[in-house]
Short mmCIF file of C-alpha atoms in Angstrom, two decimals:
data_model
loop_
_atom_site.label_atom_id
_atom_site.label_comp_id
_atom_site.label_asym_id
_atom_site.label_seq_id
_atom_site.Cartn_x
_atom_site.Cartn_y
_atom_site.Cartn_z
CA UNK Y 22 4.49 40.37 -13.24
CA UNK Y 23 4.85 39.68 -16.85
CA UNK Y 24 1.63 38.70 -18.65
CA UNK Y 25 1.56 36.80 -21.94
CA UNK Y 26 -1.55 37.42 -24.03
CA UNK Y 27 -3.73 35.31 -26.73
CA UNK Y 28 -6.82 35.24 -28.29
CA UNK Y 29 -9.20 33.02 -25.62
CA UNK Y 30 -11.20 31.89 -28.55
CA UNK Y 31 -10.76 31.52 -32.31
CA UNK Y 32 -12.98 29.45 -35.24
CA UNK Y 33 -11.20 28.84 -38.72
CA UNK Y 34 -13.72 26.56 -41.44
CA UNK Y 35 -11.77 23.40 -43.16
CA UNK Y 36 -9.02 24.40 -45.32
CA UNK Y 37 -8.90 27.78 -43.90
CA UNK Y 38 -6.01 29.92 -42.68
CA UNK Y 39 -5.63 31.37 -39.14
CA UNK Y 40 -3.51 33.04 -37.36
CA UNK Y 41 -3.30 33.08 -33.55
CA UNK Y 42 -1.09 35.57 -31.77
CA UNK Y 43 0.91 35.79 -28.59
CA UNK Y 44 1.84 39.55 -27.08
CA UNK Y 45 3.61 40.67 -24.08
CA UNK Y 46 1.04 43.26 -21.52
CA UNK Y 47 4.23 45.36 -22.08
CA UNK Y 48 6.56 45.63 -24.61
CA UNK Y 49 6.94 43.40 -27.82
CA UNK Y 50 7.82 40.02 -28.57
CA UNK Y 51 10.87 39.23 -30.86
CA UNK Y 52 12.96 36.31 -31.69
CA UNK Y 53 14.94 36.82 -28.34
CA UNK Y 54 11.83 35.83 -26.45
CA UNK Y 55 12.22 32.39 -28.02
CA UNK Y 56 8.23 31.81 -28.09
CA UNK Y 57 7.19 28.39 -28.39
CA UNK Y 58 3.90 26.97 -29.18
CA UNK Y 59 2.53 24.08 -27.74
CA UNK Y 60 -0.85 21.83 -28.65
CA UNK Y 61 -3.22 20.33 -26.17
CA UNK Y 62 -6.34 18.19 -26.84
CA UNK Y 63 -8.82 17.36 -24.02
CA UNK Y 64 -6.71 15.08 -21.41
CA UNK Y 65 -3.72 14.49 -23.21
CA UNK Y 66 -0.38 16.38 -22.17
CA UNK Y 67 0.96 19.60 -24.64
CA UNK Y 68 2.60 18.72 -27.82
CA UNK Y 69 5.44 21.16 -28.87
CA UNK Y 70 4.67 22.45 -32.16
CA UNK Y 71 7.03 25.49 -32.96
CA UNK Y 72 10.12 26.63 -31.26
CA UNK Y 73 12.41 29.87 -31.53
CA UNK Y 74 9.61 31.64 -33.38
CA UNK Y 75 9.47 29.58 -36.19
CA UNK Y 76 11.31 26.13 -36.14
CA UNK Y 77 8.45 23.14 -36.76
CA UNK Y 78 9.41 20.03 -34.14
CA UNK Y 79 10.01 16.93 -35.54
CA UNK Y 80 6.82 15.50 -36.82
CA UNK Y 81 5.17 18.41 -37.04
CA UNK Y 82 2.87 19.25 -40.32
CA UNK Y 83 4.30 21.89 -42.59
CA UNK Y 84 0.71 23.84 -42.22
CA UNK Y 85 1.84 24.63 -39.11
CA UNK Y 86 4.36 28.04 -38.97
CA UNK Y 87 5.57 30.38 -36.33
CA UNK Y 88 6.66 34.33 -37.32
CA UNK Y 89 6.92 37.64 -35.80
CA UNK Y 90 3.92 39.80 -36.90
CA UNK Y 91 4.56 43.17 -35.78
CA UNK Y 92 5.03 43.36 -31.97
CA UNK Y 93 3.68 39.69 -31.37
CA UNK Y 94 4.40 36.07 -32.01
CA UNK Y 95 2.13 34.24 -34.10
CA UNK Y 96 1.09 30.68 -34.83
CA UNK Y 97 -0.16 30.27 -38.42
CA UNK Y 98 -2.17 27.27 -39.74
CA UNK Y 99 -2.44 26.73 -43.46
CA UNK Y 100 -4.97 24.55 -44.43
CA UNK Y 101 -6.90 24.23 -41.36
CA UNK Y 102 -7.88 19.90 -40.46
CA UNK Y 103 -10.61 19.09 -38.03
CA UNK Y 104 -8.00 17.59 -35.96
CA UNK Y 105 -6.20 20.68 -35.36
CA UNK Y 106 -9.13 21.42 -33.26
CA UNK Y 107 -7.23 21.78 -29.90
CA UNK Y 108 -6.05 24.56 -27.29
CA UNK Y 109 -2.80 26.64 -28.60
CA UNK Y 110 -0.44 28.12 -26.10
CA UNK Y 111 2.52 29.56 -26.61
CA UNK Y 112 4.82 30.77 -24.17
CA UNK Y 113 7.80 33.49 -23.88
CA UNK Y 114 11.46 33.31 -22.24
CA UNK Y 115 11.27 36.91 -20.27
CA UNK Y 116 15.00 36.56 -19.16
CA UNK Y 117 16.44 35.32 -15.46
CA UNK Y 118 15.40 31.78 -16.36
CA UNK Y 119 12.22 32.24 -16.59
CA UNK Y 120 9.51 31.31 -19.00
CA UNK Y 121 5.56 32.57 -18.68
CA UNK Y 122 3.16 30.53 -20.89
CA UNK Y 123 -0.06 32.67 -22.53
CA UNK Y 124 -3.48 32.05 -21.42
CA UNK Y 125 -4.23 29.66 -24.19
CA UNK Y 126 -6.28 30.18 -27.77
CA UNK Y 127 -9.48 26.91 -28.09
CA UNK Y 128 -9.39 26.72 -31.70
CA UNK Y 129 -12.44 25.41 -33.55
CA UNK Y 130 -12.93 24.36 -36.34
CA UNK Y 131 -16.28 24.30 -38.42
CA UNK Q 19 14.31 7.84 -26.47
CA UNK Q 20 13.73 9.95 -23.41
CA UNK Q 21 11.17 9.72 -20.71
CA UNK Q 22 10.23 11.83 -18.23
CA UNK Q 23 7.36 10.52 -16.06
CA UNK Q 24 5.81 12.05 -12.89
CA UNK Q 25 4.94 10.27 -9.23
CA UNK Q 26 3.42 11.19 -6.68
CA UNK Q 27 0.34 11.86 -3.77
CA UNK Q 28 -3.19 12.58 -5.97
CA UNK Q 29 -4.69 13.99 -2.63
CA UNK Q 30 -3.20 16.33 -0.45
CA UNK Q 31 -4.53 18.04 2.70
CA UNK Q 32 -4.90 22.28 2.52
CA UNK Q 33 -2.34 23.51 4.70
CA UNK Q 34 -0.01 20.51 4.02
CA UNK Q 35 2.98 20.22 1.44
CA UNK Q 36 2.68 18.67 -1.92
CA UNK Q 37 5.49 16.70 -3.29
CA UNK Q 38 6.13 15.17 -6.41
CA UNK Q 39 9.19 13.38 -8.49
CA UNK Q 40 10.14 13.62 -11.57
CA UNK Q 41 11.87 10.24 -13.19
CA UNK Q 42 13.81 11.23 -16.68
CA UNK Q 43 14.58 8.07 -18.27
CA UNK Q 44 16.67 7.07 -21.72
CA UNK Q 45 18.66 10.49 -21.02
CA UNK Q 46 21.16 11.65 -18.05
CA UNK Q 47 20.18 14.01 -15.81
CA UNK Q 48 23.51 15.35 -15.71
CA UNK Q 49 23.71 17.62 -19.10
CA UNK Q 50 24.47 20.95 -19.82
CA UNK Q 51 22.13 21.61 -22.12
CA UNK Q 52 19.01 21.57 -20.62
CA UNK Q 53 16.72 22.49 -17.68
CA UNK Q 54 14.16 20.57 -15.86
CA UNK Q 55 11.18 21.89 -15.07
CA UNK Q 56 7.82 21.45 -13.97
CA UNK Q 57 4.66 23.26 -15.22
CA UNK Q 58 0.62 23.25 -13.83
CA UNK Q 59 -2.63 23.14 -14.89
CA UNK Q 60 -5.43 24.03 -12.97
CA UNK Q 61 -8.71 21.93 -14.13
CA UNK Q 62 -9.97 23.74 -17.00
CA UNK Q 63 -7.51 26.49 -16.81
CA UNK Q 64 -4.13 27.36 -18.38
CA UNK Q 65 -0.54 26.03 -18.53
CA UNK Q 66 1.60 28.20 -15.24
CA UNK Q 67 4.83 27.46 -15.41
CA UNK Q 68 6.34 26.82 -11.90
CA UNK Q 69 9.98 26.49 -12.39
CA UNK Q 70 13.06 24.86 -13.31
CA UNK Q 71 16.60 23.44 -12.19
CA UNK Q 72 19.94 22.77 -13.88
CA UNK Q 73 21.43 19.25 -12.94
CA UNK Q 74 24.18 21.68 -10.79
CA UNK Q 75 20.99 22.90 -8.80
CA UNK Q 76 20.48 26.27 -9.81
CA UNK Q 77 17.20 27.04 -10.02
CA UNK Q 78 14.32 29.86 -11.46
CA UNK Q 79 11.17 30.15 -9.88
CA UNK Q 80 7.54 31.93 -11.24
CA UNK Q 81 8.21 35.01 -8.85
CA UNK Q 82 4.09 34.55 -8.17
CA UNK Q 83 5.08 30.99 -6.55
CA UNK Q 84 8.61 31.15 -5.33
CA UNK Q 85 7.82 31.73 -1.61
CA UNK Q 86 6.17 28.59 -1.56
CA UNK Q 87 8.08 26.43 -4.12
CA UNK Q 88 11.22 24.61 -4.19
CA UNK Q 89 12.48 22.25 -6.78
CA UNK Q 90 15.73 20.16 -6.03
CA UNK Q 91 17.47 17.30 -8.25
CA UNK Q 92 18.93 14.16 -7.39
CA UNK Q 93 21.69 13.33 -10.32
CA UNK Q 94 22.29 9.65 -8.90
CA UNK Q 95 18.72 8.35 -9.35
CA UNK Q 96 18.38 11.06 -12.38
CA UNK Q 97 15.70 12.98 -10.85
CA UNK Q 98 14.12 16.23 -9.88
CA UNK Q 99 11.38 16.94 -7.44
CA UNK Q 100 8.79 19.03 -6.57
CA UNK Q 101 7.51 20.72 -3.39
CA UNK Q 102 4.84 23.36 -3.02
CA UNK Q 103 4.10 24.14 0.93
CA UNK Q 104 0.76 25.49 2.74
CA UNK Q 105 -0.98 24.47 -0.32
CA UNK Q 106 -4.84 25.61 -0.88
CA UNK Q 107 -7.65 24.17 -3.44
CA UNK Q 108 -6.08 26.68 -5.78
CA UNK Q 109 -2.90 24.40 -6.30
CA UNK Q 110 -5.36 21.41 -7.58
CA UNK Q 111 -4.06 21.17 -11.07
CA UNK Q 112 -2.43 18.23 -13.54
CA UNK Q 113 1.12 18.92 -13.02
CA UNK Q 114 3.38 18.20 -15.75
CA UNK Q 115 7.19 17.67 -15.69
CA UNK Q 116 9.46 18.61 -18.36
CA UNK Q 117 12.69 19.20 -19.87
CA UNK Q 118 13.34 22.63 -21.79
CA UNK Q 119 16.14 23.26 -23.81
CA UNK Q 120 18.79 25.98 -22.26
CA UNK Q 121 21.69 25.97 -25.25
CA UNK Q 122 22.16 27.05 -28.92
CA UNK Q 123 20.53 29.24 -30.90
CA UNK Q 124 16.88 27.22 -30.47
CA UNK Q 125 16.60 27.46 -26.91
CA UNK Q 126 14.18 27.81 -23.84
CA UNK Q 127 11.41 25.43 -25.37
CA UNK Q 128 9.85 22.31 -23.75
CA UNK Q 129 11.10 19.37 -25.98
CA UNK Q 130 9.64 16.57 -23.86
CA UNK Q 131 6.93 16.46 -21.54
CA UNK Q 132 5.53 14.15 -19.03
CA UNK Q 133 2.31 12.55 -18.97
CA UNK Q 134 0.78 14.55 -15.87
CA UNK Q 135 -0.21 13.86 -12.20
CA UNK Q 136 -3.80 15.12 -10.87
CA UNK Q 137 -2.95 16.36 -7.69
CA UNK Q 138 -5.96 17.75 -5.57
CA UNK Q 139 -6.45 19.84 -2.52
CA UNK Q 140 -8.97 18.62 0.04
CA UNK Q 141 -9.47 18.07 3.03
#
């Protein structure tokens, strides 16, 4: 069973920079995974964000970028806003049709 | 501007099958170039992604559901569906519906997603 890792937990101050990460239990992530990061506040439904490692969706605030850092995927927010307070996920295409999302990052910010 | 919007039971008995539709609106069913899935979420837990069907009825399940899972699509009333059998407090969860890009070289995303359903378990 493939498990897709993140950070449970990260805190960036106002205007900061942080980077969350996404890594496979085994093996490494690269643009052939396609990861995809998604957005979720309290209640509401995910909001894609970044897709094939680094493409911003439509609407979607330049602070926000996607990479490959090393073996892992990573989420990068420039300029950190209190609204980007949120949960991060990203998930991973591991082949077959099938997709396995990461256990989620809460971001705070303060 | 597409739609996809979930229906179905909020309550369902342990032991009994849960079944849920999805209804994709302002966009056909019927394209090659995406899949239609459906992902969970557990009450303060994260996203599992279930599965997902091409409009010819292929399918791909999460191997750690697929015994208990099927998902089937119905191109004339441009919808896909849901069913999870001998279901257990640990399939109460918000399940979302959504479509996920399958072609060119920006694939396997979900572009659109439903609003969610609250399903629970109980008896």
């Amino acid at each position: 069973q493939t498990v897709v890792t993140q950070e449970p937990s990260f805190s960036v101050s106002p205007g900061g920079t942080v980077t969350l990460t996404c890594g496979l239990s085994s093996g490494s992530v690269s643009t052939t995974s396609y990861p995809s990061w998604y957005q979720q506040t309290p209640g509401q439904a995910p909001r894609t964000l970044i897709y094939s490692t680094n493409t911003r969706s439509s609407g979607v605030p330049d602070r926000f970028s996607g990479s490959i850092l090393g073996n892992k995927a990573a989420l990068t927010i420039t300029g950190a806003q209190a609204d980007d307070e949120s949960d991060y996920y990203c998930a991973l295409y591991v082949g077959g049709g099938t997709s396995v999302f990461g256990g989620g990052t809460k971001l705070t910010v303060l | 501007q597409l739609q996809v919007q979930e229906s179905g039971p909020g309550l369902v008995r342990p032991s009994e099958t849960l079944s849920l539709t999805c209804t994709v609106s302002g966009a056909s069913i019927s394209t090659s170039s995406y899949f239609w899935g459906w992902i969970r979420q557990p009450p303060g837990k994260g996203l599992e992604w279930i599965g997902n069907i091409y409009y010819s009825g292929s399918t791909y399940y999460n191997p750690s559901l697929k015994s208990r899972v099927t998902i089937s699509v119905d191109t004339s009333k441009n919808q896909f569906s849901l069913e999870v059998v001998s279901v257990t407090a640990a399939d109460s969860a918000v399940y979302y519906c959504a479509r996920q890009v399958r072609t060119g070289s920006s694939k396997y995303y979900f572009e659109s997603w439903g609003q969610g359903t609250l399903v629970t378990v109980s008896s």
